[in-house]
PDB file of C-alpha atoms in Angstrom:
ATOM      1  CA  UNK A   1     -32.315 -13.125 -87.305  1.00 31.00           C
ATOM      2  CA  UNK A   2     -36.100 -11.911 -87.146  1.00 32.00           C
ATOM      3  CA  UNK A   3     -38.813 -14.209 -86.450  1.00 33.00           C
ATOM      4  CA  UNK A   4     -41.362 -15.045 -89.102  1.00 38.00           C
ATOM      5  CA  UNK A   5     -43.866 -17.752 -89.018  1.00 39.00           C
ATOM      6  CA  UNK A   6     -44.825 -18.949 -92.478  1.00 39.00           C
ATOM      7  CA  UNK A   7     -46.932 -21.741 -93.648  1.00 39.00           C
ATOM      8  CA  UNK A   8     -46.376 -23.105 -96.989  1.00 39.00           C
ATOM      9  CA  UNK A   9     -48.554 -25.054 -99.706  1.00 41.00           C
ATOM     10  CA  UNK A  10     -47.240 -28.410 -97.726  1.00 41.00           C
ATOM     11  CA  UNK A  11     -49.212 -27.330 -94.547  1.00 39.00           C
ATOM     12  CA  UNK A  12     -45.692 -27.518 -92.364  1.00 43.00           C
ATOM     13  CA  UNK A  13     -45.416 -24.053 -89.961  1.00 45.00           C
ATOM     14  CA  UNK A  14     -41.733 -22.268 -90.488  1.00 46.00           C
ATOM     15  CA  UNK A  15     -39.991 -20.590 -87.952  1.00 48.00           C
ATOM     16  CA  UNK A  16     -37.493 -18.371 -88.900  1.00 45.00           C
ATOM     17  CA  UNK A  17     -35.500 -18.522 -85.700  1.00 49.00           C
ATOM     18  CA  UNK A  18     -34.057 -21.195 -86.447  1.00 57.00           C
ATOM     19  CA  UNK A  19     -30.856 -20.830 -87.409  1.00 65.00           C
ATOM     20  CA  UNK A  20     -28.970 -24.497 -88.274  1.00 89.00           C
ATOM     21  CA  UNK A  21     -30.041 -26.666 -91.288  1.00 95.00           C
ATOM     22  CA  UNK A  22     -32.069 -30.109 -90.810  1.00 96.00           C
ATOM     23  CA  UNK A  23     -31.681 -32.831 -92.303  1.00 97.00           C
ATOM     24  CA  UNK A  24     -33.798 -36.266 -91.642  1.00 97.00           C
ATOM     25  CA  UNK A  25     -33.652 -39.621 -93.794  1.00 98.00           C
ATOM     26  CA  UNK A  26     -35.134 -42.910 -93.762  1.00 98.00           C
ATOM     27  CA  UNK A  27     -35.876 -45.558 -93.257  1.00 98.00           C
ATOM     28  CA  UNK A  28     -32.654 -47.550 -92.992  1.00 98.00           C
ATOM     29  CA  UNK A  29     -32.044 -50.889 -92.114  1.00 98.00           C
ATOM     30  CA  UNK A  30     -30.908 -50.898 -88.380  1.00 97.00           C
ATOM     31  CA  UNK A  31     -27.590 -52.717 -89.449  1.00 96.00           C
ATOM     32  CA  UNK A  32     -26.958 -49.559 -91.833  1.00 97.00           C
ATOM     33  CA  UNK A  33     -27.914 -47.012 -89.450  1.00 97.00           C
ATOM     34  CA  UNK A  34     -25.362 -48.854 -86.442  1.00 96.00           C
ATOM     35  CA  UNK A  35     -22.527 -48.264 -89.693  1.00 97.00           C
ATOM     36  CA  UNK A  36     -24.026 -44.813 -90.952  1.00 97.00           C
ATOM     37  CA  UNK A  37     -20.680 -43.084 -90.780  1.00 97.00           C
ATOM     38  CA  UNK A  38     -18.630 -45.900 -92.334  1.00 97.00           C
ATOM     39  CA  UNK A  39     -21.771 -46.352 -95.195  1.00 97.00           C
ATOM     40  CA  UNK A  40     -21.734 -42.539 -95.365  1.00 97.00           C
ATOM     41  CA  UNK A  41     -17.913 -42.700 -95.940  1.00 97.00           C
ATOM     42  CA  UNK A  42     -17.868 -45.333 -98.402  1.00 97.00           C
ATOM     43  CA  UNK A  43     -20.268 -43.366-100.570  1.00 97.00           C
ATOM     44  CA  UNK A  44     -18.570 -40.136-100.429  1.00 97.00           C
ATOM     45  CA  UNK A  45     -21.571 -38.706 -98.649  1.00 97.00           C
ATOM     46  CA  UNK A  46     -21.871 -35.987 -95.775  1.00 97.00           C
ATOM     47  CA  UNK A  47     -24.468 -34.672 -93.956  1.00 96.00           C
ATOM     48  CA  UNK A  48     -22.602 -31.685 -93.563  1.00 95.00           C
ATOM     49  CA  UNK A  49     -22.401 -32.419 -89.984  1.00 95.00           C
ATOM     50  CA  UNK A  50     -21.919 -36.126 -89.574  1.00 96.00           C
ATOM     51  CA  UNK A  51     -20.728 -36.339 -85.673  1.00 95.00           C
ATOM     52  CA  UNK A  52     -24.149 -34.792 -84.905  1.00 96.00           C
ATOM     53  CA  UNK A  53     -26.056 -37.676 -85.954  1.00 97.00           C
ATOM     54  CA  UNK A  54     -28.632 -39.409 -84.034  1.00 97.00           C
ATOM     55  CA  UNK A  55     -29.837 -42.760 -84.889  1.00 97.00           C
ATOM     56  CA  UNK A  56     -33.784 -42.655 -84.149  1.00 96.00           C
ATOM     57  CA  UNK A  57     -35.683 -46.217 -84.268  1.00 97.00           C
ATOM     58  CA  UNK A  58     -38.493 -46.668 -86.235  1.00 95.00           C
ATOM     59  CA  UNK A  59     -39.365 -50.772 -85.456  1.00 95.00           C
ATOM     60  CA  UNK A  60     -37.607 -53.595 -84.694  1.00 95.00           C
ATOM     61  CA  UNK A  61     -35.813 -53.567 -87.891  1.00 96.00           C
ATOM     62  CA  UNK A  62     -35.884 -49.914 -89.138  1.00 97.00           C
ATOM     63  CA  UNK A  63     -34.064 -46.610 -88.147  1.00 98.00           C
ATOM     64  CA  UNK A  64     -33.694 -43.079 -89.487  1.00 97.00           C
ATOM     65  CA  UNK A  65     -30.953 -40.345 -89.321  1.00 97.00           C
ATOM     66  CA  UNK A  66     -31.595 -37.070 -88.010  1.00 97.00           C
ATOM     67  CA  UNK A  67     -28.696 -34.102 -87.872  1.00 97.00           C
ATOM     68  CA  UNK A  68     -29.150 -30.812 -86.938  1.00 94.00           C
ATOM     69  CA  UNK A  69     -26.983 -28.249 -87.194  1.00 92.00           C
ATOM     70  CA  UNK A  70     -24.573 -25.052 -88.822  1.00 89.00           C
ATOM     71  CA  UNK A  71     -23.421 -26.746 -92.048  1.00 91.00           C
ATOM     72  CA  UNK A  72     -26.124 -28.859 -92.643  1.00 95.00           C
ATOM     73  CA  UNK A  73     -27.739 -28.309 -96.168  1.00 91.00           C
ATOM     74  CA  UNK A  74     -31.043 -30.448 -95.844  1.00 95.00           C
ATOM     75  CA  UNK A  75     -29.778 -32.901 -98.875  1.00 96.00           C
ATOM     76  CA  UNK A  76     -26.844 -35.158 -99.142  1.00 97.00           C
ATOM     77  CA  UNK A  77     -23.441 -33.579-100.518  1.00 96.00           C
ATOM     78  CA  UNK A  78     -20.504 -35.415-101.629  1.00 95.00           C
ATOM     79  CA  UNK A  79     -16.787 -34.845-100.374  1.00 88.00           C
ATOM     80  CA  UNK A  80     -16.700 -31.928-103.190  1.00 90.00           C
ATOM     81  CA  UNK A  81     -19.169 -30.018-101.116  1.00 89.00           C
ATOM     82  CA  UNK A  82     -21.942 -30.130-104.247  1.00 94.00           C
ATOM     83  CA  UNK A  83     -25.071 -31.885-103.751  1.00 94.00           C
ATOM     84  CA  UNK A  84     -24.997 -35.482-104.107  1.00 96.00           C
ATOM     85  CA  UNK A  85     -25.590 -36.689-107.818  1.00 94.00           C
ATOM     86  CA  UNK A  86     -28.700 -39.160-108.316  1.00 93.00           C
ATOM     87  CA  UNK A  87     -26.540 -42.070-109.685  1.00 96.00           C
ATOM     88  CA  UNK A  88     -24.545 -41.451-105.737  1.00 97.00           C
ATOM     89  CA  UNK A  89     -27.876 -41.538-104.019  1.00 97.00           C
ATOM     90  CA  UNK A  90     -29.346 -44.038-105.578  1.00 97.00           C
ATOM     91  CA  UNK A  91     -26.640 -46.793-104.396  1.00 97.00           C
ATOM     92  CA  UNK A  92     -26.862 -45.441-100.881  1.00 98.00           C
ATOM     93  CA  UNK A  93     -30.496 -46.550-101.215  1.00 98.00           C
ATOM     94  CA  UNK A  94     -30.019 -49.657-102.908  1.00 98.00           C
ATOM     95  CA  UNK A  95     -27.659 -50.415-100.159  1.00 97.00           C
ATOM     96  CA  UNK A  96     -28.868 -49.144 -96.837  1.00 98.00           C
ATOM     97  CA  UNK A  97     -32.671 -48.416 -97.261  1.00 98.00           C
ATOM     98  CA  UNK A  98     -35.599 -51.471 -97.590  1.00 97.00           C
ATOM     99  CA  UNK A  99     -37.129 -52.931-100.964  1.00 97.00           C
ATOM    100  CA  UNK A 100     -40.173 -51.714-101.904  1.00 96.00           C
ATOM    101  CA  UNK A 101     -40.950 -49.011 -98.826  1.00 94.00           C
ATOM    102  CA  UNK A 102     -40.652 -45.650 -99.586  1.00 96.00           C
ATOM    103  CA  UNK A 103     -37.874 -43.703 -98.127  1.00 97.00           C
ATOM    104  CA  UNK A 104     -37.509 -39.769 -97.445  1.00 97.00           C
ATOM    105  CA  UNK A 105     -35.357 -37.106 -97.028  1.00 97.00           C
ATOM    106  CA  UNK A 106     -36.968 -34.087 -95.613  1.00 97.00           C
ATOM    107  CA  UNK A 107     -34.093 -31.223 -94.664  1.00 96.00           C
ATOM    108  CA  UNK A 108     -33.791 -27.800 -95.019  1.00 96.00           C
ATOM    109  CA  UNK A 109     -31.556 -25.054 -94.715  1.00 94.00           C
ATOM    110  CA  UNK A 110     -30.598 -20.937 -93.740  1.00 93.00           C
ATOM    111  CA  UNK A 111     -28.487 -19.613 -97.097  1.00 91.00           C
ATOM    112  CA  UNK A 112     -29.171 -16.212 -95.505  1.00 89.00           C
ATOM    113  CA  UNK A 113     -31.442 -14.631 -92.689  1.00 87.00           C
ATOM    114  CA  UNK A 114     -34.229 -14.353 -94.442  1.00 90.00           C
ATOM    115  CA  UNK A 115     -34.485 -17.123 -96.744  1.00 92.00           C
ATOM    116  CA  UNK A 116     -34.850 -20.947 -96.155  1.00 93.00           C
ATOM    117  CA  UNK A 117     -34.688 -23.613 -98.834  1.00 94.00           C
ATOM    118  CA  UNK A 118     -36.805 -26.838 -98.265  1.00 95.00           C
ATOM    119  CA  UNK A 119     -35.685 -30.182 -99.553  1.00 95.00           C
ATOM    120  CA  UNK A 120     -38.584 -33.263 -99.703  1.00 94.00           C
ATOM    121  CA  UNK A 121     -37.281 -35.965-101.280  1.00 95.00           C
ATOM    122  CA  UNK A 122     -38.994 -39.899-101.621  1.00 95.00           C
ATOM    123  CA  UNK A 123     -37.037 -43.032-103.082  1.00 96.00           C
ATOM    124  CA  UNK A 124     -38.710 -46.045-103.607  1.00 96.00           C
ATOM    125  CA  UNK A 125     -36.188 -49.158-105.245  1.00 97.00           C
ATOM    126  CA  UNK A 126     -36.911 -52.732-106.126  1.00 96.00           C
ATOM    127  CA  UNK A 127     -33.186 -54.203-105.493  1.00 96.00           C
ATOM    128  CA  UNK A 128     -32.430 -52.803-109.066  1.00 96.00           C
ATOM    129  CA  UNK A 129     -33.886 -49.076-109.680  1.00 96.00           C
ATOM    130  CA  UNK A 130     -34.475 -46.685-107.653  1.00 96.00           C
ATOM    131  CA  UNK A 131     -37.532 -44.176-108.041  1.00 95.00           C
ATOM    132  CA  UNK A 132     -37.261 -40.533-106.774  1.00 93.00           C
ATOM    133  CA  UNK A 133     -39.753 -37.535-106.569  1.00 92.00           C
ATOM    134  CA  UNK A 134     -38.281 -34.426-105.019  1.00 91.00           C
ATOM    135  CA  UNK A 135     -39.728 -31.234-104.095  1.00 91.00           C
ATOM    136  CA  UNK A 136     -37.816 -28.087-103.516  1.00 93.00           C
ATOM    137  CA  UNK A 137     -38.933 -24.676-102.843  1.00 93.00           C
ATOM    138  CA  UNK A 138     -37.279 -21.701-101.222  1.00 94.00           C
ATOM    139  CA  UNK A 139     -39.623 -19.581 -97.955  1.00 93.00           C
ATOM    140  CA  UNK A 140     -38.847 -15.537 -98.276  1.00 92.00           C
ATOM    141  CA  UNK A 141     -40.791 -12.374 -97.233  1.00 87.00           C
ATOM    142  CA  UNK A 142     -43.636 -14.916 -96.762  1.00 85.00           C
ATOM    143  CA  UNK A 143     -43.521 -16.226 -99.886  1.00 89.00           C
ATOM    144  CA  UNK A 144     -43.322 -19.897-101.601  1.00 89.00           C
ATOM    145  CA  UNK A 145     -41.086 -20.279-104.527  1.00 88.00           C
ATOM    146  CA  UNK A 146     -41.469 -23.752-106.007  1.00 89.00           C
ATOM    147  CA  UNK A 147     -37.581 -24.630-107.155  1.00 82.00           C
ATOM    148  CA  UNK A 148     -38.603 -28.105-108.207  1.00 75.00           C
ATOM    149  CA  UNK A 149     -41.594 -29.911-108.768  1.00 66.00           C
ATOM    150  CA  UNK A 150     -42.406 -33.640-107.770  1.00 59.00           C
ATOM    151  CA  UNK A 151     -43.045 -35.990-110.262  1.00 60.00           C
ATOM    152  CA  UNK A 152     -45.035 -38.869-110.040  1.00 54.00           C
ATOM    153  CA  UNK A 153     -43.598 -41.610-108.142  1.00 50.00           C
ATOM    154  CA  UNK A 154     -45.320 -45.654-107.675  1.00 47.00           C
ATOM    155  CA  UNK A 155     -44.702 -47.828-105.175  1.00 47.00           C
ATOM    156  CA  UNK A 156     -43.768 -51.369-106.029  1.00 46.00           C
ATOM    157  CA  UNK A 157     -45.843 -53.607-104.392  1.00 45.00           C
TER     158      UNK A 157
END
């Protein structure tokens, strides 16, 4: 693997030596994040690497999910291996995240030693519907490739 430094259009610094994939959500209600692997389970979600998880607190009542490592993909997959579909995702939100805060998934991931694809991804639900803008672009030869744009996403107040 070479090293490469590369900033991108979100003004985060890359470092190619990195090897293992990332993947950080939240937040999640402390009660959910205590179950994560059960909740994770029921939804036919996987990290990619779900014993690595650490449970980081945010506040009294709030948590998020880091892993880090090898099979990691920076997004949610189901038990298929494919990326988790939107109608998945949003019930794991209605169910584990909090009403009207917005909620992200920031990961990202090695398909090959010079390329890394980064997933941002913000939820926002009202007990009913979720909301999602995502962002995905892929970092090679020091260059940003927008994969998907955001699209506008209000918060419920």
């Amino acid at each position: 693997m070479f090293h490469q430094t590369v900033f991108t259009e979100q003004f985060f610094e890359v470092d190619f030596d990195q090897e293992e994939g990332r993947l950080r959500f939240g937040p999640v209600h402390k009660s959910a994040a205590a179950r994560i692997h059960q909740i994770l389970q029921d939804f036919d979600l996987t990290t990619g690497a779900d014993n690595r998880i650490r449970i980081i607190p945010v506040s009294a009542e709030l948590a998020r999910i880091e892993v880090y490592g090898q099979n990691v993909s920076g997004y949610f997959a189901e038990g298929d291996g494919l990326e988790a579909s939107e109608e998945t995702l949003d019930a794991f939100v209605l169910h584990a995240c909090p009403k009207n805060y917005p909620v992200s998934l920031h990961g990202y991931y090695y398909p090959d030693d010079e390329t890394r694809i980064n997933t941002v991804m913000t939820a926002v639900h009202d007990g009913v519907s979720v909301r999602w803008s995502r962002l995905r672009n892929r970092l090679r030869d020091g260059t940003c490739l927008c994969i998907s744009t955001p699209t506008e996403l209000t918060v419920v107040s």
